[in-house]
């Protein structure tokens, strides 16, 4: 029975583990990364994400032709080794000796729990699809802008030909006059409000004066009437 148990233990399936590298120093290539990490355990697949195309174009303009990487994934044959590597190397220097390359850079490693290489392939395929869709959108927008520009150019040429034809036929072009109203300044607005207020107050004064005149005429009329009645009574 003990022999059978030992045989089962030896035939136990080894599950691979994947670690994520959040920082890739300049000039670090997949072969360098494999050589550096293979000392800790058996390594399977290695993938480094190239930098964006815009950054690469800027580098080419400045004279740098190398392609650097932004992040990476490394697959270990045993997930236990991957966990141990992520725990022991995180935030430590990449180089072990002073004159060794990448000695000034630190490891930025994280173990990806229950992460498989197929997940990475799906993510890369999704990013590629999104990139292609964005490129198609940009190309479509560029075509629209180009067609709009060409249509305007053709329209301008047609109008120029018609103008020249009218000149040859002796027709005079009518001069266009542009009618527009300029926005009033703050001073003009205040003056307009003041004039409006003065006109309203003047109207009120005229109305009050008219009412007073009517009341005075009524008083004089009543006085005449009462005086006449008193004289008749006497």
mmCIF file of C-alpha atoms in Angstrom:
data_model
loop_
_atom_site.group_PDB
_atom_site.id
_atom_site.type_symbol
_atom_site.label_atom_id
_atom_site.label_comp_id
_atom_site.label_asym_id
_atom_site.label_seq_id
_atom_site.Cartn_x
_atom_site.Cartn_y
_atom_site.Cartn_z
ATOM 1 C CA UNK A 1 0.000 0.000 0.000
ATOM 2 C CA UNK A 2 2.807 2.412 0.836
ATOM 3 C CA UNK A 3 4.399 1.774 -2.545
ATOM 4 C CA UNK A 4 1.076 2.507 -4.303
ATOM 5 C CA UNK A 5 0.705 5.756 -2.385
ATOM 6 C CA UNK A 6 4.222 6.811 -3.293
ATOM 7 C CA UNK A 7 3.478 6.027 -6.925
ATOM 8 C CA UNK A 8 0.340 8.173 -6.850
ATOM 9 C CA UNK A 9 2.243 11.053 -5.301
ATOM 10 C CA UNK A 10 4.957 10.855 -7.918
ATOM 11 C CA UNK A 11 2.376 10.846 -10.715
ATOM 12 C CA UNK A 12 0.626 13.948 -9.345
ATOM 13 C CA UNK A 13 0.038 16.505 -12.076
ATOM 14 C CA UNK A 14 2.171 19.650 -11.915
ATOM 15 C CA UNK A 15 0.146 22.819 -12.524
ATOM 16 C CA UNK A 16 2.009 25.706 -14.228
ATOM 17 C CA UNK A 17 1.977 29.192 -12.730
ATOM 18 C CA UNK A 18 2.255 32.606 -14.361
ATOM 19 C CA UNK A 19 3.837 35.754 -12.961
ATOM 20 C CA UNK A 20 3.255 39.295 -14.163
ATOM 21 C CA UNK A 21 6.042 41.842 -14.595
ATOM 22 C CA UNK A 22 4.835 45.431 -14.347
ATOM 23 C CA UNK A 23 8.173 47.038 -15.212
ATOM 24 C CA UNK A 24 10.505 46.122 -18.075
ATOM 25 C CA UNK A 25 13.761 48.127 -18.193
ATOM 26 C CA UNK A 26 15.003 49.513 -21.532
ATOM 27 C CA UNK A 27 17.087 47.075 -23.609
ATOM 28 C CA UNK A 28 15.715 44.068 -21.686
ATOM 29 C CA UNK A 29 14.796 41.317 -24.151
ATOM 30 C CA UNK A 30 12.892 38.023 -23.667
ATOM 31 C CA UNK A 31 16.131 35.995 -23.855
ATOM 32 C CA UNK A 32 17.667 38.123 -21.072
ATOM 33 C CA UNK A 33 14.558 37.649 -18.928
ATOM 34 C CA UNK A 34 14.586 33.892 -19.511
ATOM 35 C CA UNK A 35 18.252 33.640 -18.527
ATOM 36 C CA UNK A 36 17.684 35.692 -15.373
ATOM 37 C CA UNK A 37 14.640 33.727 -14.138
ATOM 38 C CA UNK A 38 15.616 30.226 -15.275
ATOM 39 C CA UNK A 39 17.969 30.014 -12.269
ATOM 40 C CA UNK A 40 14.904 29.777 -9.995
ATOM 41 C CA UNK A 41 12.987 27.097 -11.892
ATOM 42 C CA UNK A 42 11.962 25.672 -15.240
ATOM 43 C CA UNK A 43 10.388 28.319 -17.497
ATOM 44 C CA UNK A 44 7.875 27.748 -20.263
ATOM 45 C CA UNK A 45 6.533 30.603 -22.334
ATOM 46 C CA UNK A 46 7.603 34.253 -22.089
ATOM 47 C CA UNK A 47 5.777 37.215 -23.559
ATOM 48 C CA UNK A 48 6.703 40.906 -23.405
ATOM 49 C CA UNK A 49 4.273 43.604 -24.529
ATOM 50 C CA UNK A 50 5.896 46.001 -27.042
ATOM 51 C CA UNK A 51 5.511 49.711 -26.454
ATOM 52 C CA UNK A 52 2.867 51.748 -28.236
ATOM 53 C CA UNK A 53 3.338 52.586 -31.896
ATOM 54 C CA UNK A 54 3.140 56.330 -31.252
ATOM 55 C CA UNK A 55 6.030 56.128 -28.774
ATOM 56 C CA UNK A 56 8.013 54.063 -31.247
ATOM 57 C CA UNK A 57 7.504 56.638 -34.002
ATOM 58 C CA UNK A 58 8.699 59.419 -31.702
ATOM 59 C CA UNK A 59 11.805 57.392 -30.897
ATOM 60 C CA UNK A 60 12.510 56.835 -34.582
ATOM 61 C CA UNK A 61 12.269 60.567 -35.220
ATOM 62 C CA UNK A 62 14.758 61.225 -32.435
ATOM 63 C CA UNK A 63 17.153 58.579 -33.831
ATOM 64 C CA UNK A 64 16.391 55.617 -31.519
ATOM 65 C CA UNK A 65 15.477 52.514 -33.492
ATOM 66 C CA UNK A 66 15.214 49.970 -30.686
ATOM 67 C CA UNK A 67 11.855 48.652 -29.500
ATOM 68 C CA UNK A 68 11.356 48.514 -25.740
ATOM 69 C CA UNK A 69 8.673 46.714 -23.752
ATOM 70 C CA UNK A 70 6.181 47.903 -21.137
ATOM 71 C CA UNK A 71 5.033 44.726 -19.323
ATOM 72 C CA UNK A 72 5.516 40.997 -19.453
ATOM 73 C CA UNK A 73 4.288 37.522 -18.466
ATOM 74 C CA UNK A 74 6.421 34.503 -17.604
ATOM 75 C CA UNK A 75 5.138 30.945 -17.254
ATOM 76 C CA UNK A 76 6.815 28.574 -14.779
ATOM 77 C CA UNK A 77 6.309 24.836 -15.020
ATOM 78 C CA UNK A 78 5.317 24.647 -11.353
ATOM 79 C CA UNK A 79 3.041 27.248 -9.775
ATOM 80 C CA UNK A 80 4.787 26.761 -6.409
ATOM 81 C CA UNK A 81 8.015 27.987 -7.969
ATOM 82 C CA UNK A 82 6.142 30.940 -9.518
ATOM 83 C CA UNK A 83 4.705 31.903 -6.117
ATOM 84 C CA UNK A 84 8.115 31.625 -4.478
ATOM 85 C CA UNK A 85 9.788 33.719 -7.171
ATOM 86 C CA UNK A 86 7.131 36.454 -6.947
ATOM 87 C CA UNK A 87 7.379 36.602 -3.149
ATOM 88 C CA UNK A 88 11.185 36.599 -2.972
ATOM 89 C CA UNK A 89 12.130 38.838 -5.926
ATOM 90 C CA UNK A 90 9.486 41.557 -5.689
ATOM 91 C CA UNK A 91 11.043 44.998 -4.960
ATOM 92 C CA UNK A 92 14.602 43.637 -5.166
ATOM 93 C CA UNK A 93 17.346 44.619 -7.613
ATOM 94 C CA UNK A 94 17.483 42.769 -10.906
ATOM 95 C CA UNK A 95 21.264 42.561 -10.922
ATOM 96 C CA UNK A 96 23.154 40.653 -8.234
ATOM 97 C CA UNK A 97 26.516 42.345 -8.853
ATOM 98 C CA UNK A 98 27.461 46.005 -9.146
ATOM 99 C CA UNK A 99 28.638 45.897 -12.760
ATOM 100 C CA UNK A 100 25.833 43.614 -13.894
ATOM 101 C CA UNK A 101 23.218 44.924 -16.314
ATOM 102 C CA UNK A 102 19.913 46.201 -14.896
ATOM 103 C CA UNK A 103 21.414 46.469 -11.399
ATOM 104 C CA UNK A 104 19.706 49.861 -10.934
ATOM 105 C CA UNK A 105 16.231 48.449 -11.708
ATOM 106 C CA UNK A 106 13.867 46.676 -9.324
ATOM 107 C CA UNK A 107 11.716 43.648 -9.934
ATOM 108 C CA UNK A 108 7.970 44.403 -10.046
ATOM 109 C CA UNK A 109 6.472 40.905 -9.932
ATOM 110 C CA UNK A 110 3.044 39.594 -9.010
ATOM 111 C CA UNK A 111 1.785 36.016 -9.058
ATOM 112 C CA UNK A 112 -1.459 35.693 -11.028
ATOM 113 C CA UNK A 113 -3.772 33.377 -9.099
ATOM 114 C CA UNK A 114 -5.730 30.952 -11.353
ATOM 115 C CA UNK A 115 -4.436 32.700 -14.436
ATOM 116 C CA UNK A 116 -3.765 30.606 -17.540
ATOM 117 C CA UNK A 117 -1.894 31.342 -20.726
ATOM 118 C CA UNK A 118 -5.138 31.099 -22.702
ATOM 119 C CA UNK A 119 -6.435 34.106 -20.745
ATOM 120 C CA UNK A 120 -3.455 36.110 -21.954
ATOM 121 C CA UNK A 121 -4.082 35.011 -25.542
ATOM 122 C CA UNK A 122 -7.723 36.066 -25.248
ATOM 123 C CA UNK A 123 -6.712 39.440 -23.842
ATOM 124 C CA UNK A 124 -4.198 40.041 -26.627
ATOM 125 C CA UNK A 125 -6.782 39.043 -29.241
ATOM 126 C CA UNK A 126 -9.311 41.434 -27.696
ATOM 127 C CA UNK A 127 -6.767 44.287 -27.653
ATOM 128 C CA UNK A 128 -5.925 43.576 -31.289
ATOM 129 C CA UNK A 129 -9.621 43.671 -32.210
ATOM 130 C CA UNK A 130 -10.098 46.967 -30.375
ATOM 131 C CA UNK A 131 -7.010 48.393 -32.102
ATOM 132 C CA UNK A 132 -8.265 47.368 -35.542
ATOM 133 C CA UNK A 133 -11.690 48.851 -34.839
ATOM 134 C CA UNK A 134 -10.119 52.110 -33.714
ATOM 135 C CA UNK A 135 -7.964 52.205 -36.837
ATOM 136 C CA UNK A 136 -11.011 51.614 -39.030
ATOM 137 C CA UNK A 137 -12.828 54.458 -37.281
ATOM 138 C CA UNK A 138 -9.879 56.813 -37.761
ATOM 139 C CA UNK A 139 -9.559 55.859 -41.437
ATOM 140 C CA UNK A 140 -13.287 56.409 -41.975
ATOM 141 C CA UNK A 141 -13.103 59.825 -40.288
ATOM 142 C CA UNK A 142 -10.075 60.773 -42.410
ATOM 143 C CA UNK A 143 -11.957 59.756 -45.579
ATOM 144 C CA UNK A 144 -14.943 61.894 -44.588
ATOM 145 C CA UNK A 145 -12.735 64.924 -43.961
ATOM 146 C CA UNK A 146 -10.927 64.388 -47.282
ATOM 147 C CA UNK A 147 -14.195 64.077 -49.216
ATOM 148 C CA UNK A 148 -15.555 67.206 -47.535
ATOM 149 C CA UNK A 149 -12.412 69.135 -48.485
ATOM 150 C CA UNK A 150 -12.487 67.892 -52.085
ATOM 151 C CA UNK A 151 -16.181 68.762 -52.440
ATOM 152 C CA UNK A 152 -15.491 72.288 -51.195
ATOM 153 C CA UNK A 153 -12.589 72.617 -53.634
ATOM 154 C CA UNK A 154 -14.789 71.485 -56.547
ATOM 155 C CA UNK A 155 -17.542 73.871 -55.462
ATOM 156 C CA UNK A 156 -15.079 76.758 -55.297
ATOM 157 C CA UNK A 157 -13.737 75.949 -58.757
ATOM 158 C CA UNK A 158 -17.261 75.834 -60.214
ATOM 159 C CA UNK A 159 -18.116 79.196 -58.655
ATOM 160 C CA UNK A 160 -14.880 80.687 -60.012
ATOM 161 C CA UNK A 161 -15.663 79.391 -63.530
ATOM 162 C CA UNK A 162 -19.180 80.862 -63.345
ATOM 163 C CA UNK A 163 -17.791 84.207 -62.213
ATOM 164 C CA UNK A 164 -15.304 84.313 -65.083
ATOM 165 C CA UNK A 165 -18.038 83.353 -67.533
ATOM 166 C CA UNK A 166 -20.261 86.205 -66.325
ATOM 167 C CA UNK A 167 -17.345 88.599 -66.688
ATOM 168 C CA UNK A 168 -16.808 87.444 -70.276
ATOM 169 C CA UNK A 169 -20.512 87.883 -71.018
ATOM 170 C CA UNK A 170 -20.351 91.449 -69.678
ATOM 171 C CA UNK A 171 -22.521 90.840 -66.668
ATOM 172 C CA UNK A 172 -21.576 92.860 -63.657
ATOM 173 C CA UNK A 173 -21.538 91.125 -60.373
ATOM 174 C CA UNK A 174 -23.674 92.579 -57.681
ATOM 175 C CA UNK A 175 -21.706 93.843 -54.781
ATOM 176 C CA UNK A 176 -22.629 92.026 -51.625
ATOM 177 C CA UNK A 177 -23.339 94.062 -48.562
ATOM 178 C CA UNK A 178 -23.108 92.418 -45.227
ATOM 179 C CA UNK A 179 -25.684 93.653 -42.759
ATOM 180 C CA UNK A 180 -24.915 92.911 -39.183
ATOM 181 C CA UNK A 181 -25.583 94.504 -35.851
ATOM 182 C CA UNK A 182 -22.780 94.997 -33.422
ATOM 183 C CA UNK A 183 -23.366 94.022 -29.843
ATOM 184 C CA UNK A 184 -24.028 96.992 -27.579
ATOM 185 C CA UNK A 185 -21.434 98.017 -25.060
ATOM 186 C CA UNK A 186 -22.122 98.199 -21.358
ATOM 187 C CA UNK A 187 -22.244 101.990 -21.478
ATOM 188 C CA UNK A 188 -24.790 101.959 -24.289
ATOM 189 C CA UNK A 189 -26.942 99.468 -22.414
ATOM 190 C CA UNK A 190 -26.882 101.604 -19.264
ATOM 191 C CA UNK A 191 -27.743 104.757 -21.273
ATOM 192 C CA UNK A 192 -30.622 102.954 -22.969
ATOM 193 C CA UNK A 193 -31.970 101.811 -19.588
ATOM 194 C CA UNK A 194 -31.592 105.337 -18.190
ATOM 195 C CA UNK A 195 -33.448 106.851 -21.149
ATOM 196 C CA UNK A 196 -36.190 104.283 -20.782
ATOM 197 C CA UNK A 197 -36.467 105.020 -17.076
ATOM 198 C CA UNK A 198 -36.542 108.785 -17.718
ATOM 199 C CA UNK A 199 -39.250 108.370 -20.347
ATOM 200 C CA UNK A 200 -41.336 106.256 -17.964
ATOM 201 C CA UNK A 201 -40.944 108.811 -15.163
ATOM 202 C CA UNK A 202 -41.808 111.658 -17.594
ATOM 203 C CA UNK A 203 -44.963 109.819 -18.639
ATOM 204 C CA UNK A 204 -45.926 109.328 -15.008
ATOM 205 C CA UNK A 205 -45.364 113.034 -14.308
ATOM 206 C CA UNK A 206 -47.468 114.021 -17.315
ATOM 207 C CA UNK A 207 -50.203 111.678 -16.204
ATOM 208 C CA UNK A 208 -50.107 113.090 -12.647
ATOM 209 C CA UNK A 209 -50.193 116.655 -13.982
ATOM 210 C CA UNK A 210 -53.170 115.784 -16.192
ATOM 211 C CA UNK A 211 -55.019 114.268 -13.251
ATOM 212 C CA UNK A 212 -54.310 117.360 -11.171
ATOM 213 C CA UNK A 213 -55.573 119.629 -13.920
ATOM 214 C CA UNK A 214 -58.761 117.597 -14.237
ATOM 215 C CA UNK A 215 -59.294 117.663 -10.477
ATOM 216 C CA UNK A 216 -58.774 121.456 -10.401
ATOM 217 C CA UNK A 217 -61.235 121.946 -13.261
ATOM 218 C CA UNK A 218 -63.740 119.756 -11.448
ATOM 219 C CA UNK A 219 -63.269 121.760 -8.239
ATOM 220 C CA UNK A 220 -63.792 125.044 -10.050
ATOM 221 C CA UNK A 221 -66.859 123.654 -11.773
ATOM 222 C CA UNK A 222 -68.339 122.481 -8.487
ATOM 223 C CA UNK A 223 -67.560 125.809 -6.900
ATOM 224 C CA UNK A 224 -69.420 127.637 -9.694
ATOM 225 C CA UNK A 225 -72.387 125.283 -9.334
ATOM 226 C CA UNK A 226 -72.595 125.727 -5.548
ATOM 227 C CA UNK A 227 -72.158 129.503 -5.814
ATOM 228 C CA UNK A 228 -74.964 129.669 -8.353
ATOM 229 C CA UNK A 229 -77.290 127.659 -6.098
ATOM 230 C CA UNK A 230 -76.544 129.888 -3.116
ATOM 231 C CA UNK A 231 -77.281 133.048 -5.108
ATOM 232 C CA UNK A 232 -80.623 131.608 -6.276
ATOM 233 C CA UNK A 233 -81.514 130.681 -2.689
ATOM 234 C CA UNK A 234 -80.837 134.212 -1.510
#
